[in-house]
């Protein structure tokens, strides 16, 4: 299963919402869609889900243009909108049976039971939807989009407004679903990106300003300087370490802990390991600088 977006363009009057964006998503990949309000995230998701037409460009699902195979394409996609539209006056189980009827599910009871168990709705299944907390309403929404077992899940800000416990539970659900499906979700919560995403696309004013693995996002804003942190079991000769080809500067952080800067973090780590070995130093730890997604997001979106 794959999704291919090619030169997608959408405008409303003079306002360009999507400016010829292109990207691909492959099977068992969780893609985080980031961007400030109005960047084009929801528009892109609606177009992939088939609920909005682009002005130009193409969306292919499994090699088929969705405009040429509208019904078949929609069967492959489960779309949970940001406002999670539900029939609040219905009971949870009643609502899911209703959705099962829409999809013409053969064994409705078995499928509804499976989804109630999967989404953790067992204790709430006999309540009216209006009586549920936001977290449980999100679970009902997820059960709804999973009813026909789609191969692609598109979730528009599925965790907005949830408390920490609800956040953790919904994240686990999304992570488990990403094991055998394509999952695309938008969020403003940066911890979510770190916890869930295999890959991140950042949109700004209808343009893709970053598209990469989360560990490589810092390459988009700081290509010149990389940092690694190393810890030894004793004080080391900083002069010798700074003399390494890849090291530009060495800063002592105390307790035999050092911050090293250079242009290539891979080469730095390789040379520091060799340096420790040749000088009989015991290297206790070594790691790259953690990616600060919030800082990268702000720089790339001009905020």
PDB file of C-alpha atoms in Angstrom:
ATOM      1  CA  UNK A   1       0.000   0.000   0.000  1.00  0.00           C
ATOM      2  CA  UNK A   2       1.246   3.492  -0.832  1.00  0.00           C
ATOM      3  CA  UNK A   3       0.053   7.060  -1.280  1.00  0.00           C
ATOM      4  CA  UNK A   4       1.599   9.327  -3.887  1.00  0.00           C
ATOM      5  CA  UNK A   5       0.885  13.066  -3.943  1.00  0.00           C
ATOM      6  CA  UNK A   6       2.031  14.849  -7.081  1.00  0.00           C
ATOM      7  CA  UNK A   7       1.928  18.658  -7.554  1.00  0.00           C
ATOM      8  CA  UNK A   8      -1.180  19.167  -5.434  1.00  0.00           C
ATOM      9  CA  UNK A   9      -2.578  22.694  -5.795  1.00  0.00           C
ATOM     10  CA  UNK A  10      -5.568  24.264  -4.094  1.00  0.00           C
ATOM     11  CA  UNK A  11      -6.648  27.870  -3.718  1.00  0.00           C
ATOM     12  CA  UNK A  12      -9.655  29.831  -2.515  1.00  0.00           C
ATOM     13  CA  UNK A  13      -9.812  32.967  -4.625  1.00  0.00           C
ATOM     14  CA  UNK A  14      -6.423  34.626  -4.358  1.00  0.00           C
ATOM     15  CA  UNK A  15      -5.406  32.633  -1.285  1.00  0.00           C
ATOM     16  CA  UNK A  16      -3.168  29.691  -2.191  1.00  0.00           C
ATOM     17  CA  UNK A  17      -3.711  26.895   0.331  1.00  0.00           C
ATOM     18  CA  UNK A  18      -1.514  24.219  -1.298  1.00  0.00           C
ATOM     19  CA  UNK A  19       1.275  25.267  -3.628  1.00  0.00           C
ATOM     20  CA  UNK A  20       2.075  22.239  -5.827  1.00  0.00           C
ATOM     21  CA  UNK A  21       3.175  19.946  -2.999  1.00  0.00           C
ATOM     22  CA  UNK A  22       4.468  16.415  -3.645  1.00  0.00           C
ATOM     23  CA  UNK A  23       5.317  13.520  -1.322  1.00  0.00           C
ATOM     24  CA  UNK A  24       4.854   9.765  -0.889  1.00  0.00           C
ATOM     25  CA  UNK A  25       3.864   7.601   2.080  1.00  0.00           C
ATOM     26  CA  UNK A  26       4.476   3.861   2.259  1.00  0.00           C
ATOM     27  CA  UNK A  27       2.988   0.914   4.108  1.00  0.00           C
ATOM     28  CA  UNK A  28       3.377   0.672   7.922  1.00  0.00           C
ATOM     29  CA  UNK A  29       4.543   4.279   8.141  1.00  0.00           C
ATOM     30  CA  UNK A  30       3.304   6.831  10.675  1.00  0.00           C
ATOM     31  CA  UNK A  31       3.571  10.293   9.154  1.00  0.00           C
ATOM     32  CA  UNK A  32       3.213  13.385  11.310  1.00  0.00           C
ATOM     33  CA  UNK A  33       1.736  16.401   9.556  1.00  0.00           C
ATOM     34  CA  UNK A  34       2.839  19.658  11.212  1.00  0.00           C
ATOM     35  CA  UNK A  35       2.268  23.294  10.457  1.00  0.00           C
ATOM     36  CA  UNK A  36       0.697  26.459  11.860  1.00  0.00           C
ATOM     37  CA  UNK A  37      -3.018  27.088  11.447  1.00  0.00           C
ATOM     38  CA  UNK A  38      -3.815  27.717   7.783  1.00  0.00           C
ATOM     39  CA  UNK A  39      -0.711  25.892   6.522  1.00  0.00           C
ATOM     40  CA  UNK A  40      -2.766  23.427   4.439  1.00  0.00           C
ATOM     41  CA  UNK A  41      -2.717  20.295   6.624  1.00  0.00           C
ATOM     42  CA  UNK A  42      -6.466  19.720   6.819  1.00  0.00           C
ATOM     43  CA  UNK A  43      -6.936  20.575   3.135  1.00  0.00           C
ATOM     44  CA  UNK A  44      -4.350  17.953   2.152  1.00  0.00           C
ATOM     45  CA  UNK A  45      -5.978  15.341   4.379  1.00  0.00           C
ATOM     46  CA  UNK A  46      -9.447  16.033   2.986  1.00  0.00           C
ATOM     47  CA  UNK A  47      -8.148  15.686  -0.578  1.00  0.00           C
ATOM     48  CA  UNK A  48      -6.476  12.333   0.201  1.00  0.00           C
ATOM     49  CA  UNK A  49      -9.680  11.151   1.874  1.00  0.00           C
ATOM     50  CA  UNK A  50     -11.674  12.124  -1.214  1.00  0.00           C
ATOM     51  CA  UNK A  51     -13.909  14.670   0.510  1.00  0.00           C
ATOM     52  CA  UNK A  52     -12.378  17.690  -1.260  1.00  0.00           C
ATOM     53  CA  UNK A  53     -11.229  18.140  -4.847  1.00  0.00           C
ATOM     54  CA  UNK A  54      -7.890  19.780  -5.694  1.00  0.00           C
ATOM     55  CA  UNK A  55      -7.629  22.488  -8.357  1.00  0.00           C
ATOM     56  CA  UNK A  56      -4.829  20.506  -9.969  1.00  0.00           C
ATOM     57  CA  UNK A  57      -2.380  17.733  -9.186  1.00  0.00           C
ATOM     58  CA  UNK A  58      -2.889  14.064  -8.475  1.00  0.00           C
ATOM     59  CA  UNK A  59      -3.368  11.672  -5.568  1.00  0.00           C
ATOM     60  CA  UNK A  60      -2.651   7.999  -6.167  1.00  0.00           C
ATOM     61  CA  UNK A  61      -3.550   5.231  -3.729  1.00  0.00           C
ATOM     62  CA  UNK A  62      -1.839   1.960  -4.537  1.00  0.00           C
ATOM     63  CA  UNK A  63      -0.968   3.275  -7.999  1.00  0.00           C
ATOM     64  CA  UNK A  64      -4.545   4.297  -8.848  1.00  0.00           C
ATOM     65  CA  UNK A  65      -5.661   7.905  -9.328  1.00  0.00           C
ATOM     66  CA  UNK A  66      -8.375   8.469  -6.716  1.00  0.00           C
ATOM     67  CA  UNK A  67     -10.433  10.535  -9.183  1.00  0.00           C
ATOM     68  CA  UNK A  68     -10.602   7.539 -11.526  1.00  0.00           C
ATOM     69  CA  UNK A  69     -11.509   5.115  -8.712  1.00  0.00           C
ATOM     70  CA  UNK A  70     -13.526   7.212  -6.270  1.00  0.00           C
ATOM     71  CA  UNK A  71     -15.489   4.471  -4.465  1.00  0.00           C
ATOM     72  CA  UNK A  72     -12.629   1.964  -4.326  1.00  0.00           C
ATOM     73  CA  UNK A  73     -10.209   4.637  -3.060  1.00  0.00           C
ATOM     74  CA  UNK A  74     -12.588   5.772  -0.313  1.00  0.00           C
ATOM     75  CA  UNK A  75     -12.954   2.181   0.885  1.00  0.00           C
ATOM     76  CA  UNK A  76      -9.226   2.119   1.580  1.00  0.00           C
ATOM     77  CA  UNK A  77      -9.239   5.285   3.695  1.00  0.00           C
ATOM     78  CA  UNK A  78     -10.540   5.918   7.207  1.00  0.00           C
ATOM     79  CA  UNK A  79     -10.788   9.648   7.918  1.00  0.00           C
ATOM     80  CA  UNK A  80     -11.313  11.113  11.394  1.00  0.00           C
ATOM     81  CA  UNK A  81     -12.044  14.836  11.111  1.00  0.00           C
ATOM     82  CA  UNK A  82     -10.811  17.291  13.736  1.00  0.00           C
ATOM     83  CA  UNK A  83     -14.287  17.946  15.156  1.00  0.00           C
ATOM     84  CA  UNK A  84     -15.044  14.176  15.251  1.00  0.00           C
ATOM     85  CA  UNK A  85     -18.685  14.310  14.084  1.00  0.00           C
ATOM     86  CA  UNK A  86     -20.790  11.832  16.062  1.00  0.00           C
ATOM     87  CA  UNK A  87     -24.512  11.326  16.747  1.00  0.00           C
ATOM     88  CA  UNK A  88     -24.489  12.328  20.418  1.00  0.00           C
ATOM     89  CA  UNK A  89     -28.032  11.111  21.107  1.00  0.00           C
ATOM     90  CA  UNK A  90     -27.127   7.548  20.128  1.00  0.00           C
ATOM     91  CA  UNK A  91     -25.658   4.901  22.426  1.00  0.00           C
ATOM     92  CA  UNK A  92     -22.078   3.788  21.686  1.00  0.00           C
ATOM     93  CA  UNK A  93     -22.994   0.255  20.611  1.00  0.00           C
ATOM     94  CA  UNK A  94     -26.057   1.486  18.726  1.00  0.00           C
ATOM     95  CA  UNK A  95     -23.914   4.010  16.840  1.00  0.00           C
ATOM     96  CA  UNK A  96     -21.325   1.400  15.870  1.00  0.00           C
ATOM     97  CA  UNK A  97     -24.060  -0.943  14.608  1.00  0.00           C
ATOM     98  CA  UNK A  98     -25.354   1.970  12.540  1.00  0.00           C
ATOM     99  CA  UNK A  99     -21.894   2.467  11.020  1.00  0.00           C
ATOM    100  CA  UNK A 100     -21.608  -1.276  10.396  1.00  0.00           C
ATOM    101  CA  UNK A 101     -24.887  -1.103   8.450  1.00  0.00           C
ATOM    102  CA  UNK A 102     -23.525   1.734   6.310  1.00  0.00           C
ATOM    103  CA  UNK A 103     -20.480  -0.378   5.418  1.00  0.00           C
ATOM    104  CA  UNK A 104     -22.650  -3.487   4.968  1.00  0.00           C
ATOM    105  CA  UNK A 105     -20.477  -5.474   7.380  1.00  0.00           C
ATOM    106  CA  UNK A 106     -21.459  -9.165   7.275  1.00  0.00           C
ATOM    107  CA  UNK A 107     -21.053 -10.180  10.908  1.00  0.00           C
ATOM    108  CA  UNK A 108     -21.913  -6.888  12.589  1.00  0.00           C
ATOM    109  CA  UNK A 109     -21.889  -8.111  16.181  1.00  0.00           C
ATOM    110  CA  UNK A 110     -18.463  -9.713  15.847  1.00  0.00           C
ATOM    111  CA  UNK A 111     -16.951  -6.601  14.238  1.00  0.00           C
ATOM    112  CA  UNK A 112     -18.517  -4.201  16.749  1.00  0.00           C
ATOM    113  CA  UNK A 113     -17.320  -6.381  19.648  1.00  0.00           C
ATOM    114  CA  UNK A 114     -13.795  -6.401  18.175  1.00  0.00           C
ATOM    115  CA  UNK A 115     -13.702  -2.615  17.835  1.00  0.00           C
ATOM    116  CA  UNK A 116     -15.123  -1.987  21.304  1.00  0.00           C
ATOM    117  CA  UNK A 117     -12.373  -4.184  22.725  1.00  0.00           C
ATOM    118  CA  UNK A 118      -9.660  -2.697  20.494  1.00  0.00           C
ATOM    119  CA  UNK A 119     -10.488   0.918  21.348  1.00  0.00           C
ATOM    120  CA  UNK A 120     -11.114   0.307  25.065  1.00  0.00           C
ATOM    121  CA  UNK A 121     -14.820   1.132  25.022  1.00  0.00           C
ATOM    122  CA  UNK A 122     -16.052  -1.912  26.952  1.00  0.00           C
ATOM    123  CA  UNK A 123     -17.073  -0.008  30.098  1.00  0.00           C
ATOM    124  CA  UNK A 124     -18.695   2.792  28.093  1.00  0.00           C
ATOM    125  CA  UNK A 125     -20.448   0.794  25.378  1.00  0.00           C
ATOM    126  CA  UNK A 126     -23.950   1.178  26.850  1.00  0.00           C
ATOM    127  CA  UNK A 127     -23.729   4.922  27.453  1.00  0.00           C
ATOM    128  CA  UNK A 128     -25.014   7.660  25.215  1.00  0.00           C
ATOM    129  CA  UNK A 129     -22.211   9.333  23.276  1.00  0.00           C
ATOM    130  CA  UNK A 130     -23.147  12.707  24.788  1.00  0.00           C
ATOM    131  CA  UNK A 131     -22.333  11.281  28.235  1.00  0.00           C
ATOM    132  CA  UNK A 132     -18.754  10.388  27.280  1.00  0.00           C
ATOM    133  CA  UNK A 133     -15.596  12.351  28.029  1.00  0.00           C
ATOM    134  CA  UNK A 134     -13.710  13.776  25.063  1.00  0.00           C
ATOM    135  CA  UNK A 135     -11.183  10.947  25.280  1.00  0.00           C
ATOM    136  CA  UNK A 136     -13.875   8.304  24.950  1.00  0.00           C
ATOM    137  CA  UNK A 137     -15.560  10.227  22.158  1.00  0.00           C
ATOM    138  CA  UNK A 138     -12.244  10.085  20.308  1.00  0.00           C
ATOM    139  CA  UNK A 139     -12.226   6.327  20.833  1.00  0.00           C
ATOM    140  CA  UNK A 140     -15.705   6.087  19.332  1.00  0.00           C
ATOM    141  CA  UNK A 141     -14.465   8.116  16.364  1.00  0.00           C
ATOM    142  CA  UNK A 142     -11.509   5.766  15.927  1.00  0.00           C
ATOM    143  CA  UNK A 143     -13.796   2.733  16.131  1.00  0.00           C
ATOM    144  CA  UNK A 144     -15.959   4.331  13.458  1.00  0.00           C
ATOM    145  CA  UNK A 145     -13.105   4.883  10.988  1.00  0.00           C
ATOM    146  CA  UNK A 146     -11.758   1.380  11.647  1.00  0.00           C
ATOM    147  CA  UNK A 147     -15.088  -0.326  10.954  1.00  0.00           C
ATOM    148  CA  UNK A 148     -14.236  -1.534   7.441  1.00  0.00           C
ATOM    149  CA  UNK A 149     -10.565  -2.140   8.354  1.00  0.00           C
ATOM    150  CA  UNK A 150      -9.118   0.530   6.007  1.00  0.00           C
ATOM    151  CA  UNK A 151      -5.500   0.309   4.945  1.00  0.00           C
ATOM    152  CA  UNK A 152      -4.985   4.059   5.400  1.00  0.00           C
ATOM    153  CA  UNK A 153      -5.901   6.118   8.475  1.00  0.00           C
ATOM    154  CA  UNK A 154      -6.045   9.905   8.291  1.00  0.00           C
ATOM    155  CA  UNK A 155      -6.472  11.530  11.692  1.00  0.00           C
ATOM    156  CA  UNK A 156      -6.845  15.310  11.975  1.00  0.00           C
ATOM    157  CA  UNK A 157      -5.600  16.385  15.418  1.00  0.00           C
ATOM    158  CA  UNK A 158      -6.945  13.261  17.159  1.00  0.00           C
ATOM    159  CA  UNK A 159      -5.565  14.158  20.613  1.00  0.00           C
ATOM    160  CA  UNK A 160      -6.554  17.820  20.955  1.00  0.00           C
ATOM    161  CA  UNK A 161      -8.050  18.568  24.376  1.00  0.00           C
ATOM    162  CA  UNK A 162      -7.231  15.216  25.981  1.00  0.00           C
ATOM    163  CA  UNK A 163      -5.815  14.868  29.487  1.00  0.00           C
ATOM    164  CA  UNK A 164      -2.386  13.180  29.982  1.00  0.00           C
ATOM    165  CA  UNK A 165      -3.885   9.723  30.629  1.00  0.00           C
ATOM    166  CA  UNK A 166      -6.145   9.949  27.592  1.00  0.00           C
ATOM    167  CA  UNK A 167      -3.217  11.186  25.508  1.00  0.00           C
ATOM    168  CA  UNK A 168      -1.139   8.161  26.440  1.00  0.00           C
ATOM    169  CA  UNK A 169      -3.957   5.743  25.631  1.00  0.00           C
ATOM    170  CA  UNK A 170      -4.805   7.282  22.242  1.00  0.00           C
ATOM    171  CA  UNK A 171      -1.120   7.403  21.320  1.00  0.00           C
ATOM    172  CA  UNK A 172      -0.827   3.690  22.041  1.00  0.00           C
ATOM    173  CA  UNK A 173      -3.844   3.026  19.843  1.00  0.00           C
ATOM    174  CA  UNK A 174      -2.346   5.024  16.968  1.00  0.00           C
ATOM    175  CA  UNK A 175       1.033   3.342  17.383  1.00  0.00           C
ATOM    176  CA  UNK A 176      -0.526  -0.127  17.273  1.00  0.00           C
ATOM    177  CA  UNK A 177      -2.590   0.775  14.208  1.00  0.00           C
ATOM    178  CA  UNK A 178       0.571   1.992  12.470  1.00  0.00           C
ATOM    179  CA  UNK A 179       2.072  -1.497  12.554  1.00  0.00           C
ATOM    180  CA  UNK A 180       0.084  -2.650   9.522  1.00  0.00           C
ATOM    181  CA  UNK A 181      -1.463   0.529   8.115  1.00  0.00           C
ATOM    182  CA  UNK A 182      -0.435   3.888   6.745  1.00  0.00           C
ATOM    183  CA  UNK A 183      -1.240   6.505   9.377  1.00  0.00           C
ATOM    184  CA  UNK A 184      -1.207  10.225   8.632  1.00  0.00           C
ATOM    185  CA  UNK A 185      -2.073  12.494  11.519  1.00  0.00           C
ATOM    186  CA  UNK A 186      -1.823  16.201  12.168  1.00  0.00           C
ATOM    187  CA  UNK A 187      -1.002  17.684  15.546  1.00  0.00           C
ATOM    188  CA  UNK A 188       0.250  20.773  17.338  1.00  0.00           C
ATOM    189  CA  UNK A 189       1.662  18.690  20.186  1.00  0.00           C
ATOM    190  CA  UNK A 190       5.393  18.265  19.646  1.00  0.00           C
ATOM    191  CA  UNK A 191       5.722  15.430  22.177  1.00  0.00           C
ATOM    192  CA  UNK A 192       3.302  13.508  19.994  1.00  0.00           C
ATOM    193  CA  UNK A 193       5.661  13.785  17.055  1.00  0.00           C
ATOM    194  CA  UNK A 194       8.571  12.408  19.061  1.00  0.00           C
ATOM    195  CA  UNK A 195       6.470   9.605  20.538  1.00  0.00           C
ATOM    196  CA  UNK A 196       4.763   8.374  17.374  1.00  0.00           C
ATOM    197  CA  UNK A 197       6.247   9.474  14.078  1.00  0.00           C
ATOM    198  CA  UNK A 198       8.510   7.572  11.725  1.00  0.00           C
ATOM    199  CA  UNK A 199       8.620  10.682   9.567  1.00  0.00           C
ATOM    200  CA  UNK A 200       7.527  14.316   9.684  1.00  0.00           C
ATOM    201  CA  UNK A 201       6.296  16.742   7.045  1.00  0.00           C
ATOM    202  CA  UNK A 202       6.151  20.407   8.030  1.00  0.00           C
ATOM    203  CA  UNK A 203       3.893  22.654   5.963  1.00  0.00           C
ATOM    204  CA  UNK A 204       4.037  26.437   5.941  1.00  0.00           C
ATOM    205  CA  UNK A 205       1.795  28.653   3.795  1.00  0.00           C
ATOM    206  CA  UNK A 206       0.961  25.742   1.512  1.00  0.00           C
ATOM    207  CA  UNK A 207       4.573  24.669   0.956  1.00  0.00           C
ATOM    208  CA  UNK A 208       6.533  21.703   2.308  1.00  0.00           C
ATOM    209  CA  UNK A 209       9.458  23.160   4.259  1.00  0.00           C
ATOM    210  CA  UNK A 210      10.684  19.849   5.720  1.00  0.00           C
ATOM    211  CA  UNK A 211      10.124  16.167   4.955  1.00  0.00           C
ATOM    212  CA  UNK A 212      12.333  13.683   6.790  1.00  0.00           C
ATOM    213  CA  UNK A 213      12.916  11.286   9.635  1.00  0.00           C
ATOM    214  CA  UNK A 214      12.528  13.141  12.934  1.00  0.00           C
ATOM    215  CA  UNK A 215      16.193  12.539  13.835  1.00  0.00           C
ATOM    216  CA  UNK A 216      17.313  14.438  10.746  1.00  0.00           C
ATOM    217  CA  UNK A 217      15.067  17.487  11.060  1.00  0.00           C
ATOM    218  CA  UNK A 218      17.869  19.574  12.519  1.00  0.00           C
ATOM    219  CA  UNK A 219      19.591  19.413   9.119  1.00  0.00           C
ATOM    220  CA  UNK A 220      16.914  21.800   7.805  1.00  0.00           C
ATOM    221  CA  UNK A 221      17.794  24.626  10.184  1.00  0.00           C
ATOM    222  CA  UNK A 222      21.413  24.119  11.196  1.00  0.00           C
ATOM    223  CA  UNK A 223      23.520  22.464   8.529  1.00  0.00           C
ATOM    224  CA  UNK A 224      26.859  23.863   9.681  1.00  0.00           C
ATOM    225  CA  UNK A 225      27.220  22.874  13.339  1.00  0.00           C
ATOM    226  CA  UNK A 226      26.470  19.514  14.971  1.00  0.00           C
ATOM    227  CA  UNK A 227      26.865  18.606  18.634  1.00  0.00           C
ATOM    228  CA  UNK A 228      27.602  15.385  20.475  1.00  0.00           C
ATOM    229  CA  UNK A 229      27.862  14.747  24.207  1.00  0.00           C
ATOM    230  CA  UNK A 230      30.429  12.341  25.658  1.00  0.00           C
ATOM    231  CA  UNK A 231      31.176  11.111  29.159  1.00  0.00           C
ATOM    232  CA  UNK A 232      34.344   9.343  30.329  1.00  0.00           C
ATOM    233  CA  UNK A 233      35.184   7.657  33.626  1.00  0.00           C
ATOM    234  CA  UNK A 234      38.025  10.152  34.200  1.00  0.00           C
ATOM    235  CA  UNK A 235      39.202  13.570  33.093  1.00  0.00           C
ATOM    236  CA  UNK A 236      40.588  13.501  29.527  1.00  0.00           C
ATOM    237  CA  UNK A 237      43.050  15.670  27.644  1.00  0.00           C
ATOM    238  CA  UNK A 238      40.772  18.235  25.980  1.00  0.00           C
ATOM    239  CA  UNK A 239      43.618  19.435  23.745  1.00  0.00           C
ATOM    240  CA  UNK A 240      44.104  15.978  22.266  1.00  0.00           C
ATOM    241  CA  UNK A 241      40.386  15.568  21.768  1.00  0.00           C
ATOM    242  CA  UNK A 242      40.084  18.972  20.076  1.00  0.00           C
ATOM    243  CA  UNK A 243      42.943  17.986  17.747  1.00  0.00           C
ATOM    244  CA  UNK A 244      40.728  15.333  16.181  1.00  0.00           C
ATOM    245  CA  UNK A 245      39.979  16.175  12.562  1.00  0.00           C
ATOM    246  CA  UNK A 246      36.201  16.361  12.976  1.00  0.00           C
ATOM    247  CA  UNK A 247      36.147  18.379  16.235  1.00  0.00           C
ATOM    248  CA  UNK A 248      35.887  22.173  16.100  1.00  0.00           C
ATOM    249  CA  UNK A 249      35.413  22.893  19.798  1.00  0.00           C
ATOM    250  CA  UNK A 250      35.344  21.072  23.155  1.00  0.00           C
ATOM    251  CA  UNK A 251      33.332  22.378  26.099  1.00  0.00           C
ATOM    252  CA  UNK A 252      33.622  20.851  29.554  1.00  0.00           C
ATOM    253  CA  UNK A 253      30.268  20.383  31.273  1.00  0.00           C
ATOM    254  CA  UNK A 254      31.795  19.016  34.481  1.00  0.00           C
ATOM    255  CA  UNK A 255      32.126  15.511  35.936  1.00  0.00           C
ATOM    256  CA  UNK A 256      34.119  14.265  32.916  1.00  0.00           C
ATOM    257  CA  UNK A 257      31.235  15.240  30.628  1.00  0.00           C
ATOM    258  CA  UNK A 258      31.948  17.150  27.387  1.00  0.00           C
ATOM    259  CA  UNK A 259      30.057  18.861  24.597  1.00  0.00           C
ATOM    260  CA  UNK A 260      31.791  18.609  21.220  1.00  0.00           C
ATOM    261  CA  UNK A 261      30.934  20.565  18.086  1.00  0.00           C
ATOM    262  CA  UNK A 262      31.783  19.926  14.454  1.00  0.00           C
ATOM    263  CA  UNK A 263      30.298  19.572  10.977  1.00  0.00           C
ATOM    264  CA  UNK A 264      29.625  15.816  10.908  1.00  0.00           C
ATOM    265  CA  UNK A 265      28.183  14.131  14.007  1.00  0.00           C
ATOM    266  CA  UNK A 266      28.771  10.636  12.585  1.00  0.00           C
ATOM    267  CA  UNK A 267      32.470  11.313  11.978  1.00  0.00           C
ATOM    268  CA  UNK A 268      32.791  12.955  15.394  1.00  0.00           C
ATOM    269  CA  UNK A 269      31.395   9.893  17.154  1.00  0.00           C
ATOM    270  CA  UNK A 270      33.607   7.579  15.132  1.00  0.00           C
ATOM    271  CA  UNK A 271      36.767   9.552  15.930  1.00  0.00           C
ATOM    272  CA  UNK A 272      35.919   9.983  19.628  1.00  0.00           C
ATOM    273  CA  UNK A 273      35.441   6.216  19.958  1.00  0.00           C
ATOM    274  CA  UNK A 274      38.848   5.620  18.346  1.00  0.00           C
ATOM    275  CA  UNK A 275      40.378   8.358  20.563  1.00  0.00           C
ATOM    276  CA  UNK A 276      39.075   6.682  23.723  1.00  0.00           C
ATOM    277  CA  UNK A 277      40.342   3.281  22.618  1.00  0.00           C
ATOM    278  CA  UNK A 278      43.830   4.469  21.674  1.00  0.00           C
ATOM    279  CA  UNK A 279      44.258   6.441  24.935  1.00  0.00           C
ATOM    280  CA  UNK A 280      42.780   3.767  27.228  1.00  0.00           C
ATOM    281  CA  UNK A 281      39.870   5.969  28.299  1.00  0.00           C
ATOM    282  CA  UNK A 282      36.634   4.291  29.307  1.00  0.00           C
ATOM    283  CA  UNK A 283      33.800   5.863  27.358  1.00  0.00           C
ATOM    284  CA  UNK A 284      30.666   5.786  29.538  1.00  0.00           C
ATOM    285  CA  UNK A 285      28.236   7.415  27.101  1.00  0.00           C
ATOM    286  CA  UNK A 286      28.063   9.234  23.793  1.00  0.00           C
ATOM    287  CA  UNK A 287      25.034  10.645  21.989  1.00  0.00           C
ATOM    288  CA  UNK A 288      23.944  13.233  19.456  1.00  0.00           C
ATOM    289  CA  UNK A 289      22.187  16.398  20.489  1.00  0.00           C
ATOM    290  CA  UNK A 290      18.473  15.679  20.874  1.00  0.00           C
ATOM    291  CA  UNK A 291      16.327  17.151  18.138  1.00  0.00           C
ATOM    292  CA  UNK A 292      14.324  20.098  19.475  1.00  0.00           C
ATOM    293  CA  UNK A 293      11.206  19.764  17.327  1.00  0.00           C
ATOM    294  CA  UNK A 294       9.573  22.885  18.764  1.00  0.00           C
ATOM    295  CA  UNK A 295      12.596  25.020  17.915  1.00  0.00           C
ATOM    296  CA  UNK A 296      12.852  23.549  14.404  1.00  0.00           C
ATOM    297  CA  UNK A 297       9.120  24.057  13.848  1.00  0.00           C
ATOM    298  CA  UNK A 298       9.363  27.715  14.888  1.00  0.00           C
ATOM    299  CA  UNK A 299      12.337  28.403  12.645  1.00  0.00           C
ATOM    300  CA  UNK A 300      10.869  26.692   9.594  1.00  0.00           C
ATOM    301  CA  UNK A 301       7.476  28.355   9.919  1.00  0.00           C
ATOM    302  CA  UNK A 302       8.859  31.809  10.683  1.00  0.00           C
ATOM    303  CA  UNK A 303       7.258  32.094  14.139  1.00  0.00           C
TER     304      UNK A 303
END
